[in-house]
Coordinates of C-alpha atoms in Angstrom, one line a residue:
Chain A
M1 CA -6.1 -8.7 -38.0
G2 CA -5.1 -5.1 -38.4
Y3 CA -4.2 -2.9 -35.4
G4 CA -7.3 -0.8 -35.9
E5 CA -9.5 -3.9 -35.6
I6 CA -7.5 -5.0 -32.5
L7 CA -8.0 -1.6 -30.8
K8 CA -11.7 -1.6 -31.6
R9 CA -12.2 -5.1 -30.2
S10 CA -10.2 -4.3 -27.1
F11 CA -12.2 -1.2 -26.4
E12 CA -15.5 -3.0 -26.8
A13 CA -14.2 -5.6 -24.3
V14 CA -13.3 -2.8 -21.8
K15 CA -16.7 -1.3 -22.1
K16 CA -18.5 -4.7 -21.7
Y17 CA -16.7 -6.1 -18.6
R18 CA -16.6 -3.9 -15.4
W19 CA -14.6 -6.5 -13.4
L20 CA -11.8 -6.2 -15.9
L21 CA -11.7 -2.5 -15.1
V22 CA -11.8 -3.1 -11.3
W23 CA -8.9 -5.5 -11.7
A24 CA -7.0 -3.0 -13.7
V25 CA -7.5 -0.5 -10.8
F26 CA -5.8 -3.1 -8.5
W27 CA -3.1 -3.6 -11.0
G28 CA -2.5 0.2 -11.2
A29 CA -2.5 0.5 -7.5
I30 CA -0.1 -2.3 -6.9
G31 CA 2.4 -0.8 -9.3
G32 CA 1.6 -1.4 -12.9
G33 CA -0.1 0.7 -15.6
V34 CA -0.5 4.4 -16.2
S35 CA -0.9 6.3 -13.0
F36 CA -1.4 9.8 -11.7
N37 CA -1.4 9.8 -7.9
F38 CA -1.2 13.4 -6.9
N39 CA 2.4 13.0 -6.0
S40 CA 3.6 16.4 -4.9
N41 CA 7.2 17.4 -5.4
W42 CA 8.2 17.6 -1.8
S43 CA 11.8 18.6 -2.4
A44 CA 10.7 21.6 -4.4
S45 CA 8.1 22.7 -1.9
K46 CA 10.4 22.2 1.0
D47 CA 12.4 25.3 0.2
S48 CA 9.4 27.5 0.2
L49 CA 8.1 26.0 3.4
K50 CA 11.5 26.4 5.0
T51 CA 11.4 30.1 4.6
L52 CA 7.7 30.6 5.2
A53 CA 7.0 33.9 7.0
G54 CA 10.7 34.5 7.1
V55 CA 11.4 31.8 9.8
D56 CA 14.2 29.4 9.3
F57 CA 12.5 26.3 10.5
E58 CA 15.6 24.1 10.1
K59 CA 17.5 26.3 12.5
V60 CA 14.6 26.3 15.0
G61 CA 14.5 22.5 14.7
E62 CA 18.2 22.3 15.5
I63 CA 17.8 24.4 18.6
F64 CA 14.8 22.5 19.7
W65 CA 16.6 19.2 19.4
E66 CA 19.7 20.6 21.2
T67 CA 17.6 21.7 24.2
V68 CA 14.4 19.6 24.4
G69 CA 15.5 16.6 22.3
S70 CA 18.1 15.6 24.9
Y71 CA 15.2 14.7 27.2
Y72 CA 13.9 12.1 24.7
W73 CA 17.4 10.9 24.2
E74 CA 17.5 10.2 28.0
I75 CA 14.4 8.0 27.6
I76 CA 16.0 6.1 24.8
R77 CA 19.2 5.6 26.8
N78 CA 17.1 4.0 29.6
I79 CA 16.0 1.2 27.3
P80 CA 18.0 -2.0 27.7
S81 CA 20.2 -3.0 24.8
W82 CA 18.3 -6.3 24.1
V83 CA 15.3 -4.2 23.1
F84 CA 17.3 -2.7 20.2
L85 CA 18.1 -6.3 19.0
V86 CA 14.4 -7.0 19.1
I87 CA 13.7 -3.8 17.1
I88 CA 16.4 -4.7 14.5
A89 CA 14.8 -8.2 14.2
G90 CA 11.4 -6.5 13.8
V91 CA 12.7 -4.2 11.1
L92 CA 14.3 -7.1 9.2
I93 CA 11.1 -9.2 9.5
N94 CA 9.1 -6.3 8.2
I95 CA 11.4 -5.6 5.3
V96 CA 11.4 -9.3 4.2
Y97 CA 7.7 -9.6 4.7
W98 CA 6.8 -6.5 2.6
F99 CA 9.4 -7.5 -0.1
L100 CA 7.7 -10.9 -0.5
F101 CA 4.3 -9.3 -0.2
G102 CA 5.2 -6.9 -3.0
I103 CA 6.5 -9.7 -5.2
F104 CA 3.5 -11.9 -4.6
T105 CA 0.8 -9.2 -5.1
R106 CA 2.5 -7.8 -8.2
N107 CA 2.7 -11.1 -10.0
W108 CA -0.7 -12.3 -8.8
A109 CA -2.3 -9.1 -10.1
K110 CA -0.4 -9.4 -13.4
G111 CA -1.6 -13.0 -13.7
G112 CA -5.2 -12.0 -12.9
M113 CA -5.1 -9.1 -15.4
I114 CA -3.8 -11.3 -18.2
K115 CA -6.4 -14.0 -17.6
L116 CA -9.3 -11.5 -17.3
S117 CA -8.2 -9.6 -20.4
Y118 CA -7.9 -12.9 -22.4
E119 CA -11.4 -14.0 -21.2
A120 CA -12.8 -10.6 -22.0
V121 CA -11.6 -10.7 -25.6
S122 CA -12.8 -14.3 -25.9
N123 CA -16.3 -13.5 -24.4
G124 CA -15.5 -15.8 -21.5
Q125 CA -16.1 -15.5 -17.7
V126 CA -14.8 -12.2 -16.3
D127 CA -15.0 -11.9 -12.5
L128 CA -12.7 -11.3 -9.6
G129 CA -12.7 -15.0 -8.6
T130 CA -11.4 -16.1 -12.1
G131 CA -8.7 -13.5 -12.0
S132 CA -7.6 -14.3 -8.5
L133 CA -7.4 -18.0 -9.1
A134 CA -5.4 -17.5 -12.3
G135 CA -3.1 -15.1 -10.4
V136 CA -2.5 -17.6 -7.6
M137 CA -1.8 -20.4 -10.1
A138 CA 0.7 -18.4 -12.1
F139 CA 2.4 -16.0 -9.7
W140 CA 5.4 -18.2 -9.0
R141 CA 6.0 -19.0 -12.7
L142 CA 5.5 -15.4 -13.7
F143 CA 8.1 -14.3 -11.1
L144 CA 10.6 -16.9 -12.3
A145 CA 10.1 -15.9 -15.9
S146 CA 10.7 -12.2 -15.1
L147 CA 13.7 -13.3 -13.0
L148 CA 15.1 -15.2 -15.9
I149 CA 14.6 -12.3 -18.3
G150 CA 16.1 -9.9 -15.7
V151 CA 19.2 -12.1 -15.3
V152 CA 19.7 -12.2 -19.1
M153 CA 19.3 -8.4 -19.3
T154 CA 21.7 -7.8 -16.4
L155 CA 24.3 -10.1 -17.9
G156 CA 23.8 -8.3 -21.3
G157 CA 24.3 -5.0 -19.5
L158 CA 27.5 -6.2 -17.8
V159 CA 28.9 -7.5 -21.1
F160 CA 28.0 -4.2 -22.8
G161 CA 29.7 -2.2 -19.9
L162 CA 32.9 -4.3 -20.2
L163 CA 32.9 -4.0 -24.0
S164 CA 32.5 -0.2 -23.8
M165 CA 35.4 0.0 -21.3
G166 CA 37.5 -2.2 -23.5
I167 CA 36.7 -0.2 -26.7
F168 CA 37.6 3.1 -25.1
T169 CA 40.7 1.8 -23.4
V170 CA 42.1 0.4 -26.6
G171 CA 41.3 3.4 -28.7
M172 CA 42.9 6.1 -26.5
G173 CA 45.1 8.6 -28.2
I174 CA 44.8 7.5 -31.8
P175 CA 42.2 9.8 -33.6
I176 CA 41.3 7.6 -36.6
V177 CA 40.9 4.5 -34.4
N178 CA 38.8 6.5 -32.0
I179 CA 36.3 7.5 -34.7
F180 CA 36.1 3.9 -35.8
L181 CA 35.6 2.7 -32.2
I182 CA 33.0 5.3 -31.5
L183 CA 31.0 4.1 -34.5
L184 CA 31.5 0.5 -33.4
W185 CA 30.3 1.4 -29.9
L186 CA 27.2 3.1 -31.3
G187 CA 26.5 0.0 -33.3
V188 CA 26.8 -2.1 -30.2
F189 CA 24.7 0.3 -28.3
L190 CA 21.9 0.1 -30.9
A191 CA 22.1 -3.6 -30.8
V192 CA 21.8 -3.6 -27.0
I193 CA 18.7 -1.3 -27.2
L194 CA 17.2 -3.7 -29.8
G195 CA 18.1 -6.6 -27.6
V196 CA 16.3 -5.0 -24.6
V197 CA 13.2 -4.4 -26.7
F198 CA 13.3 -7.9 -28.0
L199 CA 13.6 -9.3 -24.5
L200 CA 10.7 -7.2 -23.2
L201 CA 8.5 -8.5 -26.0
V202 CA 9.7 -12.0 -25.2
Q203 CA 8.6 -11.5 -21.6
I204 CA 5.2 -10.2 -22.6
Y205 CA 4.6 -13.3 -24.8
A206 CA 6.0 -15.6 -22.0
D207 CA 3.7 -14.0 -19.4
W208 CA 0.6 -14.7 -21.6
S209 CA 1.9 -18.2 -22.3
I210 CA 2.4 -18.9 -18.6
V211 CA -1.1 -17.7 -17.6
I212 CA -3.2 -18.9 -20.6
D213 CA -1.4 -22.1 -21.7
K214 CA -0.1 -22.9 -18.2
K215 CA 3.5 -23.2 -19.5
R216 CA 6.6 -23.5 -17.3
P217 CA 8.8 -20.4 -17.1
V218 CA 11.7 -21.7 -19.3
E219 CA 9.4 -23.3 -21.8
A220 CA 7.4 -20.1 -22.0
V221 CA 10.5 -17.9 -22.5
C222 CA 11.8 -20.2 -25.2
E223 CA 8.4 -20.2 -27.0
G224 CA 8.3 -16.4 -26.6
F225 CA 11.8 -16.1 -28.1
E226 CA 10.8 -18.2 -31.1
M227 CA 7.5 -16.3 -31.6
V228 CA 9.1 -12.8 -31.3
K229 CA 11.8 -13.9 -33.7
R230 CA 9.2 -15.0 -36.3
K231 CA 6.7 -12.1 -35.8
F232 CA 9.0 -9.3 -34.5
L233 CA 7.5 -6.4 -36.5
K234 CA 3.9 -7.4 -35.7
I235 CA 4.6 -7.6 -32.0
L236 CA 6.8 -4.5 -32.0
G237 CA 4.0 -2.6 -33.7
M238 CA 1.6 -3.5 -31.0
G239 CA 4.1 -2.5 -28.3
A240 CA 4.6 0.9 -30.0
I241 CA 0.9 1.5 -30.2
N242 CA 0.4 0.5 -26.6
K243 CA 3.2 2.8 -25.5
G244 CA 1.7 5.6 -27.6
V245 CA -1.7 5.1 -26.0
S246 CA -0.2 5.1 -22.5
C247 CA 1.8 8.3 -23.2
L248 CA -1.2 10.0 -24.7
A249 CA -3.4 8.9 -21.8
S250 CA -0.9 10.1 -19.2
L251 CA -0.7 13.5 -21.0
V252 CA -4.5 13.9 -21.1
L253 CA -4.8 12.8 -17.5
F254 CA -2.1 15.2 -16.5
M255 CA -3.7 18.1 -18.2
V256 CA -7.2 17.4 -16.8
M257 CA -5.8 16.9 -13.3
L258 CA -3.8 20.1 -13.6
F259 CA -6.9 22.0 -14.6
L260 CA -9.2 20.5 -12.0
G261 CA -6.5 20.6 -9.3
G262 CA -5.8 24.2 -10.2
L263 CA -9.5 25.1 -9.9
V264 CA -9.7 23.5 -6.4
F265 CA -6.5 25.3 -5.4
L266 CA -7.6 28.7 -6.7
G267 CA -11.0 28.3 -5.1
G268 CA -9.2 27.6 -1.8
V269 CA -7.0 30.6 -2.1
F270 CA -10.1 32.8 -3.0
L271 CA -12.0 31.5 0.0
L272 CA -9.0 32.0 2.3
V273 CA -8.5 35.6 1.2
V274 CA -12.1 36.7 0.8
L275 CA -14.3 34.4 2.9
R276 CA -12.0 33.3 5.6
E277 CA -14.8 32.1 7.9
Y278 CA -15.9 29.6 5.3
V279 CA -12.6 27.7 5.3
V280 CA -14.1 25.1 7.7
I281 CA -16.7 24.3 5.0
F282 CA -14.2 24.4 2.2
L283 CA -11.6 22.1 3.6
P284 CA -13.8 18.9 3.7
V285 CA -15.2 19.8 0.3
A286 CA -11.7 20.1 -1.1
I287 CA -10.7 16.8 0.4
I288 CA -13.8 15.1 -1.1
L289 CA -13.1 16.7 -4.4
L290 CA -9.5 15.5 -4.3
I291 CA -10.7 11.9 -3.4
L292 CA -13.2 12.0 -6.3
L293 CA -10.5 13.2 -8.7
S294 CA -8.3 10.4 -7.5
V295 CA -11.0 7.8 -8.1
V296 CA -11.8 9.2 -11.5
S297 CA -8.1 9.2 -12.4
S298 CA -7.7 5.6 -11.2
F299 CA -10.6 4.5 -13.4
F300 CA -9.2 6.4 -16.3
S301 CA -5.8 4.8 -15.9
A302 CA -7.5 1.4 -15.4
T303 CA -9.3 1.8 -18.7
V304 CA -6.0 2.4 -20.5
T305 CA -4.4 -0.5 -18.7
A306 CA -7.3 -2.8 -19.6
L307 CA -7.1 -1.6 -23.2
R308 CA -3.4 -2.4 -23.4
F309 CA -3.8 -5.9 -21.9
N310 CA -6.7 -6.6 -24.2
N311 CA -4.5 -5.6 -27.2
W312 CA -1.8 -8.0 -26.1
S313 CA -4.4 -10.7 -25.5
L314 CA -5.7 -10.3 -29.0
I315 CA -2.2 -10.3 -30.5
F316 CA -1.5 -13.5 -28.5
K317 CA -4.6 -15.1 -29.8
E318 CA -3.7 -14.1 -33.3
L319 CA -0.2 -15.5 -33.0
K320 CA -1.6 -18.7 -31.7
G321 CA -3.7 -18.9 -34.9
E322 CA -7.0 -18.6 -33.1
F323 CA -8.5 -16.1 -35.6
L324 CA -7.8 -18.3 -38.6
N325 CA -11.4 -19.3 -38.9
E326 CA -12.7 -15.7 -38.8
Chain B
M1 CA -28.7 -23.0 2.8
N2 CA -27.7 -20.3 5.3
K3 CA -28.5 -16.6 4.7
Y4 CA -25.7 -14.4 3.5
A5 CA -24.6 -11.8 6.1
G6 CA -25.2 -8.2 5.1
F7 CA -23.1 -5.1 5.6
L8 CA -24.4 -4.0 9.0
P9 CA -23.8 -7.2 10.9
R10 CA -20.4 -7.4 9.4
L11 CA -19.7 -3.9 10.4
G12 CA -20.8 -4.7 13.9
A13 CA -18.4 -7.7 14.0
F14 CA -15.6 -5.4 12.9
V15 CA -16.5 -2.9 15.7
I16 CA -16.3 -5.7 18.3
D17 CA -13.0 -6.9 16.9
K18 CA -11.6 -3.4 17.1
L19 CA -12.9 -3.0 20.7
F20 CA -11.4 -6.3 21.6
F21 CA -8.1 -5.1 20.3
L22 CA -8.4 -1.9 22.3
F23 CA -9.0 -4.0 25.4
Y24 CA -5.9 -6.1 24.5
F25 CA -3.8 -2.9 24.1
L26 CA -4.9 -1.7 27.5
V27 CA -3.9 -5.1 29.0
L28 CA -0.5 -4.7 27.3
F29 CA -0.2 -1.2 28.6
F30 CA -1.2 -2.3 32.1
L31 CA 1.4 -5.1 32.0
V32 CA 4.1 -2.8 30.7
L33 CA 3.4 -0.3 33.4
E34 CA 3.4 -3.0 36.0
F35 CA 6.8 -4.4 35.1
L36 CA 8.7 -1.3 34.1
G37 CA 9.6 -0.3 37.7
N38 CA 9.3 3.0 39.4
D39 CA 10.7 6.1 37.7
Y40 CA 9.8 9.5 36.5
I41 CA 9.8 8.6 32.9
L42 CA 7.6 5.6 33.4
V43 CA 4.8 6.8 31.2
E44 CA 7.1 7.8 28.3
K45 CA 8.8 4.4 28.5
A46 CA 5.5 2.6 28.4
I47 CA 4.3 4.6 25.4
L48 CA 7.6 4.0 23.7
W49 CA 7.1 0.3 24.1
L50 CA 3.7 0.5 22.6
V51 CA 5.0 2.5 19.7
F52 CA 7.5 -0.2 19.0
Y53 CA 4.8 -2.8 19.2
F54 CA 2.6 -0.8 16.7
I55 CA 5.4 -0.3 14.3
F56 CA 6.8 -3.8 14.2
A57 CA 4.3 -6.3 15.5
H58 CA 0.7 -5.1 15.4
Y59 CA 0.1 -5.8 11.8
F60 CA 1.2 -9.4 12.3
V61 CA -0.7 -10.0 15.5
W62 CA -3.9 -8.5 14.1
N63 CA -3.7 -10.7 10.9
L64 CA -2.7 -13.8 12.8
Y65 CA -5.7 -13.3 15.0
L66 CA -8.0 -13.0 12.0
I67 CA -6.4 -15.9 10.1
L68 CA -6.3 -18.4 12.9
L69 CA -9.8 -17.7 14.3
T70 CA -11.3 -17.9 10.8
N71 CA -9.6 -21.2 10.2
L72 CA -10.5 -22.6 13.6
F73 CA -14.0 -21.1 14.4
G74 CA -15.2 -19.7 11.1
G75 CA -14.5 -16.1 12.0
S76 CA -13.0 -13.6 14.4
L77 CA -14.5 -13.0 17.8
G78 CA -16.8 -10.3 16.4
K79 CA -18.2 -12.7 13.8
V80 CA -18.6 -15.6 16.2
V81 CA -20.4 -13.4 18.7
L82 CA -22.8 -12.1 16.0
G83 CA -23.5 -15.6 14.7
L84 CA -21.6 -15.1 11.4
R85 CA -19.3 -17.6 9.7
V86 CA -16.8 -17.3 6.9
T87 CA -17.0 -20.4 4.7
D88 CA -15.8 -21.6 1.4
E89 CA -18.1 -22.6 -1.5
N90 CA -18.8 -26.0 0.2
G91 CA -19.8 -24.4 3.5
R92 CA -16.6 -25.4 5.4
N93 CA -14.2 -23.2 7.3
L94 CA -11.5 -21.6 5.2
S95 CA -8.2 -23.4 5.1
I96 CA -5.2 -21.5 6.6
K97 CA -3.9 -20.7 3.2
R98 CA -7.2 -19.3 1.9
S99 CA -7.8 -17.5 5.2
A100 CA -4.4 -15.8 4.9
F101 CA -5.1 -14.9 1.3
R102 CA -8.5 -13.4 2.3
Y103 CA -7.0 -11.2 5.0
L104 CA -3.6 -10.3 3.7
I105 CA -4.3 -9.8 0.0
G106 CA -8.1 -9.6 0.0
Y107 CA -8.4 -6.9 2.6
F108 CA -5.5 -5.0 1.0
I109 CA -7.4 -5.0 -2.3
S110 CA -10.7 -4.0 -0.7
R111 CA -9.0 -1.0 0.9
I112 CA -7.3 0.2 -2.2
L113 CA -10.2 2.3 -3.6
F114 CA -11.2 4.1 -0.4
Y115 CA -12.8 0.9 1.1
L116 CA -15.0 0.4 -1.9
G117 CA -14.3 -3.3 -1.7
F118 CA -16.0 -3.4 1.7
L119 CA -18.9 -1.2 0.6
Y120 CA -19.5 -3.5 -2.3
I121 CA -21.1 -5.9 0.2
I122 CA -24.2 -3.6 0.2
W123 CA -24.8 -4.1 -3.6
D124 CA -23.7 -7.6 -4.2
R125 CA -26.4 -10.3 -4.6
K126 CA -24.5 -12.7 -2.3
K127 CA -23.2 -10.0 0.0
R128 CA -19.6 -10.5 -1.0
G129 CA -16.9 -7.9 -0.8
F130 CA -13.9 -7.8 -3.1
H131 CA -11.9 -9.8 -0.6
D132 CA -14.6 -12.5 -0.6
K133 CA -14.7 -12.7 -4.4
I134 CA -10.9 -12.9 -4.5
A135 CA -10.6 -15.6 -1.9
G136 CA -13.7 -17.5 -2.9
S137 CA -15.3 -17.0 0.5
Y138 CA -18.8 -16.4 1.7
V139 CA -20.0 -14.9 5.0
V140 CA -23.2 -16.6 6.2
V141 CA -25.5 -16.2 9.2
Y142 CA -26.0 -19.3 11.3
G143 CA -27.0 -18.0 14.8
K144 CA -29.9 -16.1 16.3
Q145 CA -30.3 -13.2 18.8
A146 CA -27.3 -11.5 17.3
L147 CA -28.3 -8.0 18.4
L148 CA -28.5 -9.0 22.1
R149 CA -25.1 -10.7 22.0
F150 CA -23.7 -7.7 20.2
I151 CA -24.9 -5.3 23.0
L152 CA -23.7 -7.7 25.7
I153 CA -20.2 -8.1 24.4
L154 CA -20.0 -4.4 23.6
M155 CA -20.9 -3.6 27.3
V156 CA -18.4 -6.2 28.6
L157 CA -15.6 -4.8 26.4
L158 CA -16.3 -1.2 27.2
M159 CA -16.5 -1.9 30.9
G160 CA -13.3 -3.9 30.8
S161 CA -11.6 -1.1 28.9
G162 CA -12.8 1.4 31.4
F163 CA -11.6 -0.6 34.4
L164 CA -8.2 -1.1 32.8
T165 CA -7.9 2.6 32.0
A166 CA -8.6 3.4 35.7
R167 CA -6.1 0.8 36.9
C168 CA -3.4 2.2 34.6
R169 CA -4.0 5.7 35.9
Q170 CA -3.7 4.4 39.4
I171 CA -0.4 2.7 38.7
I172 CA 1.0 5.9 37.1
I173 CA 0.0 7.9 40.2
D174 CA 1.3 5.2 42.6
K175 CA 4.6 4.6 40.9
S176 CA 5.6 8.0 39.7
I177 CA 6.7 9.7 42.9
L178 CA 5.3 13.2 43.3
V179 CA 8.8 14.8 43.8
S180 CA 10.1 13.1 40.7
V181 CA 7.2 14.4 38.7
L182 CA 7.7 18.0 40.0
W183 CA 11.4 17.7 39.2
Q184 CA 10.5 16.5 35.7
V185 CA 8.2 19.5 35.2
R186 CA 10.9 21.9 36.4
N187 CA 13.3 20.4 34.0
H188 CA 10.8 20.7 31.2
V189 CA 10.3 24.3 31.9
K190 CA 14.0 25.0 32.1
R191 CA 14.6 23.2 28.8
F192 CA 11.9 25.3 27.1
E193 CA 13.3 28.5 28.6
N194 CA 16.7 27.6 27.2
F195 CA 15.1 26.8 23.9
F196 CA 13.4 30.2 23.6
E197 CA 16.5 32.0 24.8
K198 CA 18.5 30.4 22.0
V199 CA 15.9 31.3 19.5
E200 CA 16.0 34.9 20.7
K201 CA 19.8 34.9 20.3
V202 CA 19.7 34.0 16.7
G203 CA 17.3 36.9 16.1
L204 CA 14.2 34.9 15.4
K205 CA 12.2 36.2 18.3
E206 CA 9.9 38.4 16.3
K207 CA 9.2 35.7 13.7
I208 CA 7.9 33.1 16.1
N209 CA 4.8 33.5 18.1
L210 CA 6.0 33.7 21.7
E211 CA 2.7 34.7 23.2
N212 CA 2.8 31.7 25.5
K213 CA 6.3 32.3 26.8
E214 CA 4.9 33.5 30.1
E215 CA 3.2 30.1 30.7
F216 CA 6.6 28.4 30.4
S217 CA 8.3 30.9 32.7
L218 CA 6.1 30.0 35.6

């Protein structure tokens, strides 16, 4: 099956199954996929805020803390020391809990997304229950597989780092040797990049294998390794197309949001300057508009995410020889 | 087969749960005030305690309440009062695992898109929100006269909260000695005076709105 056919089928599945899109929204919100979340550059805006109306708020803050803040310090000083131990324990429990929560939800959502995309391109059952169950069944194995790949990558990175240090230490001071070693280092660097791409593709295959074929992590990674070795160019091509689609979607989303966000902003400035009394009406309208923009951008990102996952599901099916009869 | 519970009864159950927790906070506040001793920063200390509680423990207490009650009685206090029950596909109470999944992950998912997961109950044929679909749960009606019970429990909770608020106010008045309070006010004023003096010294007086300075000078 050509890439064009894959993209066409993926898009048809995205249009057909709304739950796939909803799940993709979860996946995007939990941390995967293309996203555009109205993140403002706080550090950049801080400077302008700092000098707003010519007042150095940092200085005022310092003075405020020196004079009034000591009063609050007095309250804190009155708290017995064991309370601080309880607080430290509370902080630790919270950190551990949210860390585990993050690992679980991410892998659960990934498992659900893979299952739903696979079902969508196979004309199977696509609903939240199916996705959730698949995610619950696979989350632990998905986590272990990603851990395994992560360990291999870290070890590879360490070896590369040591090798680089060795190469540059040996070659110091001898120009001809230096040129040779730099070329050698570039070769190793390219090999490392290739290795990372290879491992990422292995992980993608392993993820699908874990969720769809219910394979164990090591087994899935080994199978992924074999498959990527055999069909490297085909899988790499799909990865490149997916990356291209993501980048293009991010760019389009950014431009549209910039335009619409700019309109809302300019409208706000206009109302503030010309029709000051209408600011009470404008503020809620602006907030509703921003929420709507956020929802639309989430669904747009979800469409791209679903498309990407469907592409991988179709490639997975093809690699497993499921389209041989077509 | 029991009827599926719609959006409004479930919203009512949620309101009762939230009111119940307001009542519980007031009990906590009352206990903290009662056992903190007598001093002029009593109120601040009590508030600080509650802030710590909110930051570190409230999430766990709230979820534990939902998970355990759903497992034991088929729903939180609000649901039980309104005759609603959270069940699995076989009509049994949810297991601890499934209940935890419903509230920790399911609610999180339902909240993600501006609470759309909860609003979806309105449109779904079986009145299931995203959290129900994800956890494989159903909310069914099994009791009668839900409205009467709702009004009764609402009144009890509101009256209880009102009584506790009045009691806390009384403790604050009784325990915080008047002289201490006046001393505290005087210190506050002095501190703010110092603050504005220092602001003036670094030449920022014109840039900050000091119209209210007279109020602090007393």
